[in-house]
Each structure stands twice: as C-alpha cells, then as structure tokens.
Amino acid sequence: MTRHQRQIRRAQLLRIFAQGMLFLTLLMLSGIVIFILASGLPHINMQLLFGDYGKYPSIKPALLGTLSLTLLALVIAAPIGIGTALFLTEYTRTRSHLIRAIRIASETLSGIPSIVYGIFGYLVFAVALGFKYSLLGGGITLAIMILPLVVRSTEESLLAVPQSLREASLALGASKVRMIFTIVLPCAMSGILTSLILAAGRVISESAVLILTIGMVVNKMPESLMSPGTSLALDVYYFGSNGYPEQAAATGVVLLIVMIGINLLAVFLGKVFGKGELMHG
Amino acid sequence: MGKNAISVKDCNLHYGSVPALKNVTMDIRERKVTALIGPSGCGKSTFLRIFNRMNDLIESCRITGEILVEGNDIYASGVDVIQLRKTVGMVFQKPNPFPMSIYDNIAFAPRTFGIRKKAELSEIIERTLYRAGLWYEVKDRLHQSALGLSGGQQQRLCIARALAAEPRILLMDEPTSALDPISTGTIEALIMELKAEYTIVIVTHNMQQATRISDKTAFFLLGELVEYGGTQKVFSNPFDGRTESYITGRFG
C-alpha cells in the first residue's frame, strides 16, 4: 500500500468509527425514550394523574408541587437575576474588578452539586428559620440554584443588543432608564424568556435539592407554601424505591413529556421574539 | 455673516493618557454645512461627539477647554444632557433604526419629551418623514417594521427620527459610508435642503462629498485642526501643505 492509499484508508476508518458512534448515541437516546414510554404509557390513567392518593397512588400532589416550585423559583430568581445582569451590563465598566468577582462567584455557584444546595436549604430554611420541610424553602433553594444560570444567560442576551441602538436612543434624548425599558430589554426579551424557560427545566428535573428541603410527602396535597410536598422527580424516586415500578415509569413519562414541552416552548419563543432583531449587529 | 451655532476654544480630549484632540479652536456657523475630513483616527468623529456629549459613554474620556452650543457651555456642571441632545441631534454611520415600526421609531423622541396624543404624534411623523423625503415611500406601511426598509431608506428614517426631536443642530457621522451611490445622492440632496433650517456638521471620508455639500471644511490630522475655511478655498488653494497632500490623495 502506498502512503497515499494508507491515508485514504485511515480517513475511511475514522469516518466509519464516527458514524458508528453517532449511531450508538442515537440508539441509546431513543432506547431510553422508547423504553420509558413503553413501560410507562400503559400505566398512565386518570387515577394516577388526578385521583386522590388513597389505596392507589396518585401524582396529583406532585403536579401541584412541581408547578408551585417552578413558579416560586422563577418569581424569585427572575427579578434578582435580570436585575443583576442589567447592573453588570448597563451600569458597570466592562473590565472592572466587581464584574470579574461576580463572574467568578456565579461560575463557582453553578459548579456546586445540587445536593449541596439541598443541605444548605435544609440547614437554613428547614432548621435555622424553622420552616420545617416546606415548598417555600425548596422553592427559594431552587431559585438560588438557578440564579447563576439566569444571570449568565440574561447577561449574554443584553450584551447581544447592538451598542448602536443604545447610542441611537441616548442621542435622541432618552434617559438611561428609558433606554433600558424601551430598547434594551425588549430587544433582549426572547433571550431572557428562553433562559427562564430553560431554568424552569432545571427546576422541574431537580430532585436532590428537594429531598432535603420539601420532605417528599407523596400522599398529601400541600395546603400552603409552608406545607411539605413532593414533585414529579421525587415521585419517580419514591415509587421506584417503594414497590411501585409501574407508577414510577408512568411518572417518568409525564416528566419526559413536560421536559419536551418546555424545550419546544423555548425554541418557539426564540423564534417568535427573535424575528427581525439584532439585524444590524 | 451668520451667528455661531457652536464655538470651541482650546479643546483637548484624552482617552486615558492618549491625546485624541489637541488644542482645537473652531467656530461653526449657523445654518451651514460644515464638513470634518481627515484620515481614520484623526479625531474627527471624536470631535463631532463632543457636541452632544456622546463621549460621556466612554469611561476614560477627559475633555478640557470651552465648548459653547448656542452660547451655553455644555460641559458646565448642572447641564441638562437630555435637553442638549434634544437641541443637537445625531445621525450615525450605520443606519440604526430600532427593531420596531416606522411609526414608533419616529415617535421615540417626541414620546421621550412627553408627547402622547395620537393626533400630535401623527402630525410629527408625517412632517418629519416628508422632510426626510421618505413619506411617499412609507406612508402606507407606517406600522410595519423599520427593518424591512432598504439601507438608504433606513438612513433617511434615522434622519427623520432625529428631526422629530426638533433639534436645531444635526451631527452626521459618515452618514452615507454604508450606502450605495444612489442612496448617497438622495441623502446628499436632503442635506442640502435641510441646511436652510438646521446647522449641519458632517464627518466624511469622501472628499467629493465634502466639496459637493459643505460650505466650510475642517481638516484634522492626528488630533489637530490643521486647516479650516471655506470648502472652495480648502480644496482649491489650501493654506497648509499637509491639507494639500491629503486632498490630493498622497496619504489617507
């Protein structure tokens, strides 16, 4: 074999290898989805979804729990995160020490394993503040957990707003506040919404934080935000480890569908709001 | 002779420790077109941005000297920058319409200054679009996105948007450098019309443009005002050798 032929042969081998790996990835992904659907779908029924938790288990408390945790986390994290990002992009010098310090802090925060947030939330809210196990404590802890994500992606959306639009509005006599509310925030809206939705995805799929903060009470509807509760992800864990494999699989399907819906919503919002923006970069 | 719209005395400007303008003294006549020319980095855009204090946005920028706009020192303490920018409008190098409707683009400045009534806004929008020579092209799609306009139309929209603040002075920072020759011609004709009502200061890289539209020309080099005089005189019989070298294309 000549050198040239050997090169061609090697290129072919690499191509075959890469194709094989791609196939393997797709196989695993679709395998998981198909497996979960196959083992879960037959067991989804009205009792499981909306029935009262009695003789047969139900995920109604978890649906309410996940919904309230998601709203709680977003309501807390969105204003704080967007405010922080606005401060970083519109009110500080680009290379200041403060920005660098905040960036290091937020990167560190986003690298912390979620169980550590969980123990923090447990010690602070459940124990020190005396909330006991509560949806509120869990929601606040989740808000803290997603904050770096919200700050970072909001900051990126704000930075993507062309400087020329800021200059144009200021040159027309707009104050900084007017510039931010009429130009900067509307232009960054799709990015901000997308980041909030992806953050909601993190909240919905989280379980470690919640085991330690909301108590995994699967069989009772929470009465208020101070009640203990459960979430879809926790129910999967609970059913799986307490002799309800069919319900665990069915809940997994529900969780999967919610997550797919969330991601489609993010893509959709990006398209709707993203039109026509940032055309003059 | 007319009055001075802008009067600059001993202006020095530094970016950090780097001098960008050195001892510039210059008067700009009311209702004339004054062109600022010079090679890239000579300080002409920086100079232009002094008059509406856009340099305020750059952190390290320090300015000394006296800059009077309509007789008022615009760098004195307590100056209302917003009012200054209402008086001194600006058109940028690249057309930068807001990603909103044509109507909302023009209404931006009037709304900033508290005009909310629909009839009043509509009147301003028609008048300024007409003034910018864009009315007949866009009157049937005022509520469509401004980003659907061509580059030349966008730039005329930006001029109309600036006029809607009712300025008396218009700063233009290479307003045609991103446009094709036909759009450039349209904008130049517009500038010639606007000078009856507005004082116009225009930065341009295009020396033919300066000769076509300006009454006076200032030549900047390395932060210095090398030559300033009637455009005819500067281009036909410059007083400084460096001006002659530049306009005959020996550097730039």
Coordinates of C-alpha atoms in Angstrom, one line a residue:
Chain A
M1 CA 0.0 0.0 0.0
T2 CA 1.3 3.4 -0.8
R3 CA 1.4 6.2 1.7
H4 CA -1.5 7.9 -0.1
Q5 CA -3.6 4.8 0.0
R6 CA -2.9 4.4 3.7
Q7 CA -4.1 8.0 4.3
I8 CA -7.3 7.3 2.4
R9 CA -7.8 4.1 4.3
R10 CA -7.3 5.8 7.6
A11 CA -9.7 8.6 6.7
Q12 CA -12.3 5.9 5.8
L13 CA -11.8 4.1 9.1
L14 CA -12.2 7.3 11.1
R15 CA -15.4 8.0 9.2
I16 CA -16.8 4.6 9.8
F17 CA -15.9 4.9 13.5
A18 CA -17.6 8.3 13.8
Q19 CA -20.7 7.0 12.1
G20 CA -20.8 4.0 14.4
M21 CA -20.5 6.2 17.5
L22 CA -23.2 8.5 16.2
F23 CA -25.5 5.5 15.7
L24 CA -24.7 4.3 19.2
T25 CA -25.6 7.7 20.6
L26 CA -28.9 7.8 18.8
L27 CA -29.6 4.2 19.8
M28 CA -29.1 5.0 23.5
L29 CA -31.2 8.2 23.4
S30 CA -34.0 6.6 21.5
G31 CA -33.7 3.4 23.5
I32 CA -34.2 5.3 26.8
V33 CA -37.2 7.3 25.4
I34 CA -38.8 4.2 23.9
F35 CA -38.1 2.1 27.0
I36 CA -39.7 4.7 29.3
L37 CA -42.6 5.2 27.0
A38 CA -43.2 1.5 26.6
S39 CA -43.0 0.8 30.3
G40 CA -44.8 3.9 31.4
L41 CA -47.5 4.8 28.9
P42 CA -49.8 1.7 29.6
H43 CA -49.9 2.7 33.3
I44 CA -50.9 6.3 32.9
N45 CA -54.5 6.7 33.9
M46 CA -56.9 9.2 35.5
Q47 CA -56.3 7.8 39.0
L48 CA -52.6 8.2 38.7
L49 CA -52.8 11.7 37.2
F50 CA -55.7 13.3 39.1
G51 CA -57.1 10.8 41.6
D52 CA -56.9 11.2 45.3
Y53 CA -54.0 9.5 46.9
G54 CA -55.5 6.6 48.8
K55 CA -55.3 2.9 48.1
Y56 CA -53.8 3.7 44.7
P57 CA -51.0 6.2 44.4
S58 CA -51.5 9.5 42.5
I59 CA -49.2 12.2 41.3
K60 CA -51.7 15.0 41.8
P61 CA -49.7 16.3 44.9
A62 CA -46.5 16.1 42.7
L63 CA -48.1 18.1 39.8
L64 CA -49.2 20.8 42.2
G65 CA -45.8 20.6 44.0
T66 CA -43.8 20.9 40.8
L67 CA -46.0 23.7 39.5
S68 CA -45.6 25.7 42.7
L69 CA -41.9 25.1 43.0
T70 CA -41.3 26.2 39.4
L71 CA -43.4 29.4 39.8
L72 CA -41.8 30.1 43.1
A73 CA -38.2 29.6 41.9
L74 CA -38.9 31.8 38.8
V75 CA -40.7 34.5 40.6
I76 CA -37.7 34.8 43.0
A77 CA -34.9 34.2 40.5
A78 CA -36.2 36.2 37.6
P79 CA -36.1 39.7 39.1
I80 CA -32.9 39.1 41.0
G81 CA -31.2 37.5 38.0
I82 CA -32.4 40.1 35.5
G83 CA -31.6 43.0 37.8
T84 CA -28.1 41.6 38.4
A85 CA -27.5 41.1 34.7
L86 CA -28.7 44.7 34.0
F87 CA -26.4 46.1 36.6
L88 CA -23.5 44.1 35.1
T89 CA -24.1 45.1 31.5
E90 CA -25.5 48.7 31.8
Y91 CA -24.0 50.1 35.0
T92 CA -20.5 48.8 35.4
R93 CA -17.3 49.1 33.5
T94 CA -16.7 46.2 31.3
R95 CA -13.4 45.2 32.8
S96 CA -13.9 46.2 36.4
H97 CA -12.9 44.0 39.4
L98 CA -16.5 43.8 40.5
I99 CA -17.6 42.2 37.3
R100 CA -14.8 39.7 37.5
A101 CA -15.6 38.9 41.1
I102 CA -19.3 38.4 40.3
R103 CA -18.5 36.2 37.4
I104 CA -16.2 34.0 39.4
A105 CA -18.8 33.8 42.1
S106 CA -21.5 32.8 39.7
E107 CA -19.4 30.3 37.9
T108 CA -18.5 28.7 41.3
L109 CA -22.1 28.7 42.3
S110 CA -23.2 26.9 39.1
G111 CA -20.5 24.3 39.6
I112 CA -21.8 23.3 43.1
P113 CA -23.5 19.9 43.1
S114 CA -27.2 20.3 43.7
I115 CA -27.2 18.1 46.8
V116 CA -25.0 20.8 48.4
Y117 CA -27.7 23.4 47.7
G118 CA -30.1 20.9 49.2
I119 CA -28.2 20.7 52.5
F120 CA -27.8 24.5 52.5
G121 CA -31.6 24.9 52.1
Y122 CA -32.3 22.3 54.7
L123 CA -30.0 23.9 57.3
V124 CA -31.1 27.5 56.6
F125 CA -34.8 27.2 55.8
A126 CA -35.9 23.9 57.4
V127 CA -33.8 24.2 60.5
A128 CA -32.5 27.7 61.2
L129 CA -35.6 29.6 60.0
G130 CA -37.9 27.0 61.4
F131 CA -39.8 26.4 58.1
K132 CA -39.5 22.6 58.6
Y133 CA -40.0 20.8 55.3
S134 CA -41.8 23.3 53.1
L135 CA -42.4 24.1 49.4
L136 CA -41.3 27.7 50.2
G137 CA -37.9 26.6 51.5
G138 CA -37.5 24.3 48.5
G139 CA -38.5 27.0 46.0
I140 CA -36.1 29.5 47.5
T141 CA -33.3 27.0 47.4
L142 CA -34.1 26.2 43.8
A143 CA -34.1 29.9 43.0
I144 CA -30.6 30.2 44.4
M145 CA -29.5 27.2 42.4
I146 CA -30.8 28.6 39.1
L147 CA -29.7 32.2 39.7
P148 CA -26.2 31.9 38.1
L149 CA -27.8 30.4 35.0
V150 CA -30.4 33.2 34.8
V151 CA -27.7 35.9 35.4
R152 CA -25.3 34.5 32.8
S153 CA -27.8 33.9 30.0
T154 CA -29.6 37.2 30.6
E155 CA -26.3 39.0 30.6
E156 CA -25.5 37.4 27.2
S157 CA -28.8 38.4 25.8
L158 CA -28.3 42.0 27.0
L159 CA -24.7 42.1 25.6
A160 CA -26.1 40.9 22.2
V161 CA -28.2 44.1 21.9
P162 CA -26.2 46.3 19.5
Q163 CA -24.4 49.2 21.1
S164 CA -25.6 51.3 18.1
L165 CA -29.2 51.1 19.4
R166 CA -28.2 52.3 22.8
E167 CA -26.3 55.2 21.3
A168 CA -29.3 56.0 19.0
S169 CA -31.7 56.2 21.9
L170 CA -29.4 58.2 24.1
A171 CA -28.7 60.6 21.2
L172 CA -32.4 61.2 20.9
G173 CA -32.5 62.5 24.4
A174 CA -33.6 59.3 26.2
S175 CA -32.5 58.8 29.7
K176 CA -30.8 55.6 30.7
V177 CA -33.9 54.3 32.3
R178 CA -35.9 54.9 29.1
M179 CA -33.2 53.4 27.0
I180 CA -33.2 50.2 29.1
F181 CA -37.0 49.8 29.2
T182 CA -37.9 50.8 25.6
I183 CA -34.8 49.5 23.7
V184 CA -32.5 47.2 25.7
L185 CA -35.0 44.9 27.5
P186 CA -37.4 44.5 24.6
C187 CA -34.6 43.6 22.3
A188 CA -33.2 41.0 24.7
M189 CA -36.7 39.7 25.6
S190 CA -36.5 36.4 23.6
G191 CA -33.2 35.5 25.1
I192 CA -34.3 36.3 28.6
L193 CA -37.5 34.3 28.2
T194 CA -35.6 31.4 26.7
S195 CA -33.2 31.4 29.6
L196 CA -36.0 31.5 32.2
I197 CA -37.7 28.5 30.5
L198 CA -34.5 26.5 30.4
A199 CA -34.1 27.4 34.1
A200 CA -37.6 26.1 34.7
G201 CA -36.4 22.9 33.1
R202 CA -33.6 22.7 35.6
V203 CA -36.1 23.2 38.4
I204 CA -38.5 20.6 37.1
S205 CA -35.9 17.9 36.7
E206 CA -34.2 18.6 40.1
S207 CA -34.5 16.1 42.8
A208 CA -31.5 16.2 45.2
V209 CA -32.3 19.7 46.5
L210 CA -35.9 18.7 47.1
I211 CA -35.3 15.5 49.1
L212 CA -33.7 17.7 51.7
T213 CA -36.0 20.7 51.6
I214 CA -39.6 19.7 50.9
G215 CA -39.7 16.3 52.6
M216 CA -41.1 14.1 49.8
V217 CA -44.6 13.8 51.3
V218 CA -46.1 12.0 48.3
N219 CA -49.6 11.2 49.6
K220 CA -51.0 14.6 50.7
M221 CA -51.9 17.7 48.8
P222 CA -49.9 20.6 50.1
E223 CA -52.2 23.1 51.8
S224 CA -49.9 26.1 51.5
L225 CA -46.4 27.0 50.5
M226 CA -45.4 26.3 54.1
S227 CA -46.6 22.6 53.7
P228 CA -44.2 19.8 52.9
G229 CA -44.8 18.4 49.5
T230 CA -43.4 16.4 46.6
S231 CA -42.5 16.8 43.0
L232 CA -42.7 14.7 39.8
A233 CA -39.0 13.8 40.0
L234 CA -39.3 12.9 43.7
D235 CA -42.3 10.7 42.9
V236 CA -40.3 8.8 40.4
Y237 CA -37.7 8.1 43.1
Y238 CA -40.3 7.3 45.7
F239 CA -42.4 5.0 43.5
G240 CA -39.3 3.3 42.3
S241 CA -37.9 2.6 45.7
N242 CA -41.2 1.7 47.4
G243 CA -42.5 -1.1 45.2
Y244 CA -44.5 0.9 42.6
P245 CA -42.3 0.4 39.4
E246 CA -45.3 0.8 37.1
Q247 CA -46.2 4.1 38.6
A248 CA -42.6 5.2 38.6
A249 CA -42.4 4.5 34.9
A250 CA -45.7 6.3 34.3
T251 CA -44.5 9.4 36.2
G252 CA -41.3 9.2 34.3
V253 CA -43.3 9.5 31.1
V254 CA -45.1 12.6 32.5
L255 CA -41.8 14.2 33.4
L256 CA -40.4 13.4 30.0
I257 CA -43.4 14.9 28.2
V258 CA -43.2 18.1 30.4
M259 CA -39.5 18.5 29.6
I260 CA -40.0 18.0 25.9
G261 CA -42.8 20.6 26.1
I262 CA -40.6 23.0 28.0
N263 CA -37.8 22.7 25.4
L264 CA -40.2 23.2 22.5
L265 CA -41.6 26.3 24.2
A266 CA -38.1 27.7 24.5
V267 CA -37.4 27.1 20.8
F268 CA -40.8 28.5 19.8
L269 CA -40.4 31.7 21.9
G270 CA -36.9 32.2 20.5
K271 CA -38.4 32.1 17.0
V272 CA -41.4 34.4 17.7
F273 CA -39.4 37.1 19.5
G274 CA -36.2 36.6 17.7
K275 CA -37.6 37.8 14.3
G276 CA -36.1 40.9 13.0
E277 CA -34.0 41.6 16.0
L278 CA -30.3 42.3 16.0
M279 CA -30.2 42.7 12.3
H280 CA -27.6 45.4 12.4
G281 CA -25.1 43.8 14.7
Chain B
M1 CA -22.3 86.8 8.4
G2 CA -24.4 84.5 10.4
K3 CA -24.1 83.6 14.1
N4 CA -22.1 80.7 15.5
A5 CA -24.1 77.7 16.5
I6 CA -21.1 76.1 18.1
S7 CA -17.9 77.6 19.4
V8 CA -15.0 75.6 20.6
K9 CA -12.0 77.1 22.4
D10 CA -8.8 75.2 23.3
C11 CA -10.4 71.8 23.4
N12 CA -8.2 68.9 24.5
L13 CA -9.5 65.4 24.7
H14 CA -7.8 62.4 26.1
Y15 CA -8.7 58.7 26.1
G16 CA -6.9 57.7 29.2
S17 CA -3.4 59.1 28.6
V18 CA -3.7 59.1 24.9
P19 CA -4.5 62.5 23.4
A20 CA -7.2 62.4 20.8
L21 CA -7.7 66.2 20.2
K22 CA -5.1 68.8 20.7
N23 CA -5.9 72.5 21.3
V24 CA -8.8 72.7 18.8
T25 CA -10.4 76.1 18.4
M26 CA -13.1 76.4 15.9
D27 CA -16.4 78.2 15.3
I28 CA -19.3 76.5 13.4
R29 CA -21.7 78.8 11.6
E30 CA -25.4 78.5 12.0
R31 CA -27.4 77.0 9.1
K32 CA -24.3 76.0 7.1
V33 CA -22.9 72.6 6.3
T34 CA -19.6 72.1 7.9
A35 CA -17.6 69.1 6.9
L36 CA -14.9 67.4 9.0
I37 CA -12.4 65.5 7.0
G38 CA -9.2 63.7 7.7
P39 CA -7.7 60.2 7.8
S40 CA -9.1 57.4 10.1
G41 CA -8.2 58.0 13.7
C42 CA -7.6 61.8 13.2
G43 CA -10.2 62.7 15.8
K44 CA -12.9 64.0 13.6
S45 CA -15.6 61.6 14.9
T46 CA -14.4 62.2 18.5
F47 CA -14.7 65.9 17.8
L48 CA -18.3 65.5 16.5
R49 CA -19.4 63.5 19.5
I50 CA -18.3 66.3 21.8
F51 CA -21.3 68.4 20.8
N52 CA -24.0 66.1 22.1
R53 CA -21.7 64.7 24.8
M54 CA -21.8 61.1 23.4
N55 CA -18.2 60.8 24.6
D56 CA -19.7 60.7 28.1
L57 CA -20.3 57.0 27.4
I58 CA -16.6 56.3 27.1
E59 CA -15.3 55.9 30.7
S60 CA -11.7 57.0 30.2
C61 CA -12.5 60.1 28.2
R62 CA -11.4 63.5 29.6
I63 CA -12.2 66.9 28.0
T64 CA -10.9 70.3 28.7
G65 CA -11.5 73.6 27.1
E66 CA -14.7 75.6 26.4
I67 CA -17.4 74.2 24.2
L68 CA -20.4 76.5 23.7
V69 CA -23.5 75.3 21.9
E70 CA -25.8 78.3 21.1
G71 CA -23.8 80.3 23.7
N72 CA -24.1 77.8 26.5
D73 CA -21.2 75.9 28.0
I74 CA -22.3 72.3 27.6
Y75 CA -19.7 70.9 29.9
A76 CA -20.5 73.2 32.8
S77 CA -21.8 71.4 35.8
G78 CA -25.6 71.1 36.0
V79 CA -26.1 71.0 32.3
D80 CA -29.1 69.0 31.2
V81 CA -27.6 66.5 28.8
I82 CA -31.1 65.3 27.7
Q83 CA -32.0 68.9 26.8
L84 CA -28.7 69.2 25.0
R85 CA -29.4 66.1 22.9
K86 CA -32.8 67.4 22.1
T87 CA -31.2 70.5 20.6
V88 CA -28.3 68.6 19.0
G89 CA -29.5 65.6 17.0
M90 CA -27.3 62.8 15.6
V91 CA -27.2 60.5 12.6
F92 CA -24.8 57.6 12.8
Q93 CA -22.5 55.9 10.3
K94 CA -24.6 52.7 10.0
P95 CA -28.4 53.1 9.8
N96 CA -29.6 52.1 13.2
P97 CA -33.4 52.0 13.3
F98 CA -34.9 50.4 16.4
P99 CA -36.4 47.0 15.8
M100 CA -39.9 48.4 15.9
S101 CA -42.4 50.0 13.5
I102 CA -41.6 53.0 11.3
Y103 CA -44.2 54.9 13.4
D104 CA -42.6 54.0 16.7
N105 CA -39.2 54.8 15.5
I106 CA -40.1 58.4 14.7
A107 CA -42.3 58.7 17.8
F108 CA -39.5 57.7 20.1
A109 CA -38.1 61.2 20.7
P110 CA -41.5 63.0 20.9
R111 CA -42.6 60.4 23.4
T112 CA -39.5 60.9 25.4
F113 CA -40.4 64.6 25.7
G114 CA -43.9 63.8 26.8
I115 CA -46.0 64.0 23.6
R116 CA -48.6 61.2 23.9
K117 CA -51.6 62.5 21.9
K118 CA -52.1 60.5 18.7
A119 CA -53.0 63.4 16.5
E120 CA -50.0 65.3 17.6
L121 CA -47.7 62.3 17.0
S122 CA -49.2 61.6 13.6
E123 CA -48.6 65.2 12.6
I124 CA -44.9 65.0 13.7
I125 CA -44.5 61.7 11.9
E126 CA -45.9 62.9 8.6
R127 CA -44.0 66.2 8.8
T128 CA -40.6 64.6 9.6
L129 CA -40.9 61.7 7.2
Y130 CA -41.9 64.2 4.5
R131 CA -39.0 66.4 5.4
A132 CA -36.6 63.4 5.1
G133 CA -38.1 62.6 1.7
L134 CA -39.5 59.3 2.8
W135 CA -43.2 60.0 3.3
Y136 CA -44.5 58.8 -0.1
E137 CA -42.4 55.6 0.2
V138 CA -43.6 54.5 3.6
K139 CA -47.0 56.2 4.3
D140 CA -48.9 53.0 3.7
R141 CA -46.7 50.9 5.9
L142 CA -46.0 53.1 8.9
H143 CA -46.9 50.2 11.3
Q144 CA -44.6 47.7 9.7
S145 CA -41.1 47.1 11.0
A146 CA -38.5 49.7 10.1
L147 CA -36.0 46.8 9.5
G148 CA -37.9 46.0 6.3
L149 CA -36.6 49.2 4.7
S150 CA -33.6 49.4 2.4
G151 CA -30.3 50.7 3.8
G152 CA -30.9 54.2 2.2
Q153 CA -34.5 54.3 3.4
Q154 CA -33.3 53.3 6.9
Q155 CA -30.8 56.1 7.0
R156 CA -33.5 58.6 5.9
L157 CA -35.7 57.2 8.6
C158 CA -32.9 57.8 11.1
I159 CA -32.7 61.4 9.9
A160 CA -36.5 61.8 10.2
R161 CA -36.2 60.2 13.7
A162 CA -33.6 62.8 14.7
L163 CA -35.6 65.6 13.3
A164 CA -38.6 64.6 15.3
A165 CA -36.8 65.7 18.5
E166 CA -36.9 69.2 16.9
P167 CA -33.2 69.8 17.0
R168 CA -31.5 72.9 15.6
I169 CA -28.2 71.3 15.1
L170 CA -27.7 68.0 13.3
L171 CA -24.5 65.9 13.7
M172 CA -23.8 63.3 11.0
D173 CA -21.1 60.8 11.4
E174 CA -20.3 59.5 7.9
P175 CA -24.0 59.0 7.2
T176 CA -23.5 57.6 3.7
S177 CA -20.5 55.4 4.1
A178 CA -22.6 52.3 4.4
L179 CA -24.9 53.2 1.4
D180 CA -24.8 52.7 -2.3
P181 CA -24.2 55.7 -4.7
I182 CA -27.9 56.3 -5.4
S183 CA -28.9 56.4 -1.8
T184 CA -25.9 58.6 -1.1
G185 CA -27.1 61.0 -3.7
T186 CA -30.5 61.1 -2.1
I187 CA -29.1 61.8 1.3
E188 CA -26.8 64.5 0.0
A189 CA -29.7 66.3 -1.7
L190 CA -31.6 66.0 1.6
I191 CA -28.7 67.6 3.5
M192 CA -28.6 70.5 1.0
E193 CA -32.3 71.1 1.7
L194 CA -32.0 70.7 5.5
K195 CA -29.3 73.4 5.8
A196 CA -32.0 76.1 5.3
E197 CA -33.3 75.2 8.7
Y198 CA -30.5 73.3 10.5
T199 CA -26.9 73.7 11.3
I200 CA -25.2 70.5 10.0
V201 CA -21.9 69.1 11.0
I202 CA -20.9 66.1 8.9
V203 CA -17.9 63.8 9.2
T204 CA -17.0 62.3 5.9
H205 CA -14.3 60.2 4.4
N206 CA -15.4 61.1 0.9
M207 CA -13.8 64.3 -0.2
Q208 CA -16.0 64.6 -3.3
Q209 CA -18.9 64.6 -0.8
A210 CA -17.4 67.4 1.2
T211 CA -16.9 69.5 -1.9
R212 CA -20.5 68.8 -3.1
I213 CA -22.4 69.6 0.0
S214 CA -20.4 71.6 2.5
D215 CA -19.9 75.3 2.9
K216 CA -16.9 75.0 5.2
T217 CA -14.4 72.2 5.6
A218 CA -12.1 71.4 8.6
F219 CA -9.2 69.1 8.1
F220 CA -8.0 67.1 11.0
L221 CA -4.7 65.2 11.4
L222 CA -3.5 63.3 14.5
G223 CA -5.9 65.2 16.7
E224 CA -5.0 68.7 15.4
L225 CA -7.2 71.0 13.4
V226 CA -4.8 71.6 10.5
E227 CA -7.0 73.8 8.3
Y228 CA -10.4 75.3 8.5
G229 CA -12.0 77.5 5.9
G230 CA -14.5 77.8 3.0
T231 CA -14.7 74.5 1.2
Q232 CA -13.8 76.0 -2.1
K233 CA -10.7 77.6 -0.7
V234 CA -9.6 74.5 1.3
F235 CA -9.9 72.2 -1.8
S236 CA -8.6 74.6 -4.4
N237 CA -5.9 76.5 -2.6
P238 CA -5.1 75.0 0.8
F239 CA -3.0 77.0 3.1
D240 CA -1.2 74.1 4.7
G241 CA 0.9 71.6 2.8
R242 CA -0.5 68.6 4.8
T243 CA -4.0 69.5 3.7
E244 CA -2.9 69.5 0.1
S245 CA -1.1 66.2 0.5
Y246 CA -4.3 64.7 1.9
I247 CA -6.8 66.0 -0.6
T248 CA -4.6 65.1 -3.5
G249 CA -4.5 61.5 -2.1
R250 CA -0.9 61.3 -1.1
F251 CA -2.0 59.7 2.2
G252 CA -5.2 58.8 3.9

